[in-house]
mmCIF file of C-alpha atoms in Angstrom:
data_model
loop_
_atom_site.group_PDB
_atom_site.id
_atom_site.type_symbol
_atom_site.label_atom_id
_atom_site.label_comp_id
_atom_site.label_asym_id
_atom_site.label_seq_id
_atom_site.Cartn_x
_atom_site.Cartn_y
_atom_site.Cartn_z
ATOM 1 C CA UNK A 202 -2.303 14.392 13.332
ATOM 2 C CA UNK A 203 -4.007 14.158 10.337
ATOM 3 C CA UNK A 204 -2.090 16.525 8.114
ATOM 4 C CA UNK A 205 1.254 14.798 9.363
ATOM 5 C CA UNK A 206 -0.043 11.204 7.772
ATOM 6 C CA UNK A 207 -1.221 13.380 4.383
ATOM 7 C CA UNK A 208 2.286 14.458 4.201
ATOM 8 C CA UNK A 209 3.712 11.287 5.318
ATOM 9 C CA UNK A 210 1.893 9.031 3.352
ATOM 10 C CA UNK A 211 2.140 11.409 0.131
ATOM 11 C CA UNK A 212 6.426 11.091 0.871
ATOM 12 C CA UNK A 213 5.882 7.136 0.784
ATOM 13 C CA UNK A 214 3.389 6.581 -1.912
ATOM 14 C CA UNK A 215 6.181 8.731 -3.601
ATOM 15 C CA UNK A 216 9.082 6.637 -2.723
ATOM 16 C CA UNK A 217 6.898 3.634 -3.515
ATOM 17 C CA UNK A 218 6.575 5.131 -7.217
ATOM 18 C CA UNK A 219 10.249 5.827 -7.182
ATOM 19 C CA UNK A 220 11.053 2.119 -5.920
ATOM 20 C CA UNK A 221 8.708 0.934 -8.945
ATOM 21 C CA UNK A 222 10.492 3.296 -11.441
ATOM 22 C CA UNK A 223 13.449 1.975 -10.777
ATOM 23 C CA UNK A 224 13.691 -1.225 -11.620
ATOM 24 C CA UNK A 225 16.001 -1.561 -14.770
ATOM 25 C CA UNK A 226 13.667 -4.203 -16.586
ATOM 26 C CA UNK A 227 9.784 -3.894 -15.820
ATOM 27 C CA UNK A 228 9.336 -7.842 -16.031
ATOM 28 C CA UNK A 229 11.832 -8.162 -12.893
ATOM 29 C CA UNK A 230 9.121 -6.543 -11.145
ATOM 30 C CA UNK A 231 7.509 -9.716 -11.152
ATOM 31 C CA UNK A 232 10.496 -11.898 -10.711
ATOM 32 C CA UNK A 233 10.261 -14.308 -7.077
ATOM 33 C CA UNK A 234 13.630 -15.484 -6.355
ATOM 34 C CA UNK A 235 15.072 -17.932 -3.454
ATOM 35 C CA UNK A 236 13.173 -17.348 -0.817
ATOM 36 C CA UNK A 237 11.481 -14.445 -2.038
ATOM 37 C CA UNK A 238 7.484 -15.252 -1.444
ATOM 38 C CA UNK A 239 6.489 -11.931 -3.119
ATOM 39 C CA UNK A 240 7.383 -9.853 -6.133
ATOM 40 C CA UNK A 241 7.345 -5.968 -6.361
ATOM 41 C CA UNK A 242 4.683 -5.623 -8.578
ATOM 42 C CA UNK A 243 2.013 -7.773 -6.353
ATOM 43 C CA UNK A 244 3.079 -5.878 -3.601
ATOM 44 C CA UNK A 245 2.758 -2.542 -4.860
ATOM 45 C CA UNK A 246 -0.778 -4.253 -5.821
ATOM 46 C CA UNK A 247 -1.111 -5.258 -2.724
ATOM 47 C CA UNK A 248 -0.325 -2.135 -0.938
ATOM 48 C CA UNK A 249 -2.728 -0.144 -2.992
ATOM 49 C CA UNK A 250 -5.416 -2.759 -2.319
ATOM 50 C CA UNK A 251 -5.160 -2.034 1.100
ATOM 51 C CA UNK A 252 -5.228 1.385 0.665
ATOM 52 C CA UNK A 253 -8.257 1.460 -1.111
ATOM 53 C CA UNK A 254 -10.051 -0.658 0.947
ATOM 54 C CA UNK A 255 -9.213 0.335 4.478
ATOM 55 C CA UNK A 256 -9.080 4.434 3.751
ATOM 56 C CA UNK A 257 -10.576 4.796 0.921
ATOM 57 C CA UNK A 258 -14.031 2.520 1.175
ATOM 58 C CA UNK A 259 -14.472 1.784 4.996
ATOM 59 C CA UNK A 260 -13.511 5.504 5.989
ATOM 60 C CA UNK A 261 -14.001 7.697 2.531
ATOM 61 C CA UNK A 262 -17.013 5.620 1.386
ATOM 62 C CA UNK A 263 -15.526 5.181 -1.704
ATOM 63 C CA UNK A 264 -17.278 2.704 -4.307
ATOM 64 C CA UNK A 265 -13.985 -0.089 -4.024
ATOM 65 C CA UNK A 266 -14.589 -3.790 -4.008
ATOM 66 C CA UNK A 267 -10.825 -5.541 -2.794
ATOM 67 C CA UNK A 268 -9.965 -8.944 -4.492
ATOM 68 C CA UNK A 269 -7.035 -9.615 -2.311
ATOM 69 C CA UNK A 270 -6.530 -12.458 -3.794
ATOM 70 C CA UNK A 271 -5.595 -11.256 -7.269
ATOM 71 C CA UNK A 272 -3.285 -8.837 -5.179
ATOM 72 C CA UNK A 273 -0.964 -11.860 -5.260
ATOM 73 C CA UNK A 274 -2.172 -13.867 -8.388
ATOM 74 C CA UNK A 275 -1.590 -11.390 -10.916
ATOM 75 C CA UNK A 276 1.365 -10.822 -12.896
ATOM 76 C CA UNK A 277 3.075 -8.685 -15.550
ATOM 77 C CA UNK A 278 0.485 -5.109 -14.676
ATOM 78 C CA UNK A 279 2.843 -2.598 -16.768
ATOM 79 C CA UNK A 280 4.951 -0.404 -14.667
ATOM 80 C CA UNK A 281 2.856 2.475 -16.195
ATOM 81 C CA UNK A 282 -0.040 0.887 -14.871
ATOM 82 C CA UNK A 283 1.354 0.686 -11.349
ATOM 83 C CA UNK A 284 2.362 4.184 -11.346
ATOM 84 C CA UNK A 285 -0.623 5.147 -12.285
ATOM 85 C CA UNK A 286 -2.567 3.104 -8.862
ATOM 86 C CA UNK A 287 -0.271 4.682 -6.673
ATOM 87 C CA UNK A 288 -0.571 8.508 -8.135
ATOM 88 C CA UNK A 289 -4.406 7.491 -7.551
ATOM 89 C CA UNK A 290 -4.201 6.219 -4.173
ATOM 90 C CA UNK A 291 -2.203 9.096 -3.322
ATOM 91 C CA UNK A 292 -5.003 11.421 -4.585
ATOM 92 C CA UNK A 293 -7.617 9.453 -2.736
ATOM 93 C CA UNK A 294 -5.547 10.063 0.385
ATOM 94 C CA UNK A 295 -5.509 13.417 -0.084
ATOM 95 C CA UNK A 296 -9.254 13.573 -0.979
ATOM 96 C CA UNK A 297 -10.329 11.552 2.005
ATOM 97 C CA UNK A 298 -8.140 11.892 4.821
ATOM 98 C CA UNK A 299 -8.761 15.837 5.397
ATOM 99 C CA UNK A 300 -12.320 14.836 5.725
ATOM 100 C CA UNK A 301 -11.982 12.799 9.058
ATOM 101 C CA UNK A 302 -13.209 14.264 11.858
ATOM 102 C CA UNK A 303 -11.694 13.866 15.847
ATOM 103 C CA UNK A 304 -15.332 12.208 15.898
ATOM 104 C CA UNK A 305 -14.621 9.804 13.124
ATOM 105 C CA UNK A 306 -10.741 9.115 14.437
ATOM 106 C CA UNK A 307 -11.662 8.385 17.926
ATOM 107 C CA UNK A 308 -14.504 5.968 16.836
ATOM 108 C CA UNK A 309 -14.097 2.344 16.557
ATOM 109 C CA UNK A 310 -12.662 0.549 13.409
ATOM 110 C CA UNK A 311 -15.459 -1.326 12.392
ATOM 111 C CA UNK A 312 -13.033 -4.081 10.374
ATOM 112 C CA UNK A 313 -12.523 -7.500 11.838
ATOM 113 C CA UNK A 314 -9.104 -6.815 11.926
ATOM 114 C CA UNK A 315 -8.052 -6.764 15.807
ATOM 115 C CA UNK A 316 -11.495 -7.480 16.603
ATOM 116 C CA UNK A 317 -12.597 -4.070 15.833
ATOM 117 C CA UNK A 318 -10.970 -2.871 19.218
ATOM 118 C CA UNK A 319 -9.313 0.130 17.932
ATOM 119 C CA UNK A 320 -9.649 3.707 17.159
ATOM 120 C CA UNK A 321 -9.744 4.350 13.080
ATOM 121 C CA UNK A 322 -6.598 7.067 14.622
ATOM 122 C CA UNK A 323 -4.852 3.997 15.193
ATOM 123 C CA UNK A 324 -5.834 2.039 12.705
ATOM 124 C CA UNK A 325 -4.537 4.714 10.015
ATOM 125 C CA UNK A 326 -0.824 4.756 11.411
ATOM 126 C CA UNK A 327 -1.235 0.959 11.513
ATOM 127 C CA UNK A 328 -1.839 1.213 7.945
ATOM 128 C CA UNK A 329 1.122 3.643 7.649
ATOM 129 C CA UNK A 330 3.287 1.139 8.949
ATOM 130 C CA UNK A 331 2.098 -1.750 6.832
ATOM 131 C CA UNK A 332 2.673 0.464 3.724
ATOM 132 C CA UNK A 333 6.152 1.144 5.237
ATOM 133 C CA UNK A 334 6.757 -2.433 5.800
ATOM 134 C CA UNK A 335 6.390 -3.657 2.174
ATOM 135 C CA UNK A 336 7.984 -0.720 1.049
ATOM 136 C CA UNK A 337 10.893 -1.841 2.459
ATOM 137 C CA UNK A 338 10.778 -5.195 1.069
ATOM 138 C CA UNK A 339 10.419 -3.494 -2.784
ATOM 139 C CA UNK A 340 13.157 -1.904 -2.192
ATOM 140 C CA UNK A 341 15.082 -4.675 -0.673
ATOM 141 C CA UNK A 342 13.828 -7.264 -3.764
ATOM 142 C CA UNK A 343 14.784 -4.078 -6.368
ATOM 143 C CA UNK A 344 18.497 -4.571 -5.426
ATOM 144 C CA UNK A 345 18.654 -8.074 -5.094
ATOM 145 C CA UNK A 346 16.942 -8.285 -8.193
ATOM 146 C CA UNK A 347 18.593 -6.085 -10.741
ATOM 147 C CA UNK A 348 22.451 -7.300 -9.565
ATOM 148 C CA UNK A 349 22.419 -9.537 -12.520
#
């Protein structure tokens, strides 16, 4: 299971940075519209947050302390700067998620998420479909955004 969510993550990390790339004008990555609660940019931030802290520090022991606040607060990150979060959180991925043994995926999560009543195996494909989720709603807010 594992190497299927290296290779599916790496496909949607990449289709995150292609989602990113494409907006025509970087600031519209940070444009909230109607009754749009979130821009691309914070959540791209927030995605990678998540990332980070979930995989990458709870499982990888990692040294990452999450503000998720600022996930949302800040504004106007340069597109290059995004890029360059997800290109890291994809190589954290694939530093980290080899490592996991059937030990380590059938164990507890230890987050307060849930209550803590589920196996860190299904706590990573929950985290696959959160990533998916606001991937979707980039993409969606990309091409509302740049019809101008």
């Amino acid at each position: 299971m594992i190497q299927s969510l290296i290779k599916l993550y790496d496909r949607d990390l990449q289709n995150l940075k292609n989602e990113i790339e494409a907006y025509n004008d970087e600031n519209d990555l940070w444009l909230i519209r109607n009754e749009i609660q979130n821009s691309a940019g914070n959540l791209c931030l927030h995605l990678m947050g998540n990332l980070n802290h979930y995989i990458g520090h709870q499982l990888g022991n990692i040294d990452y302390v999450r503000n998720r606040s600022l996930e949302f607060s800040e504004k106007n990150v340069p597109k290059v700067q995004l890029i360059a979060k997800i290109e890291a959180t994809g190589n954290m991925l694939k530093a980290i998620l080899p490592t996991l043994s059937d030990k380590i995926l059938a164990q507890k999560h230890t987050e307060e998420f849930y209550d803590g009543n589920d196996s860190n195996e299904y706590f990573l494909i929950h985290l696959f479909g959160h990533l998916n989720y606001h991937l979707g709603q980039i993409n969606y807010h990309r091409r509302l955004i740049n019809v101008k």
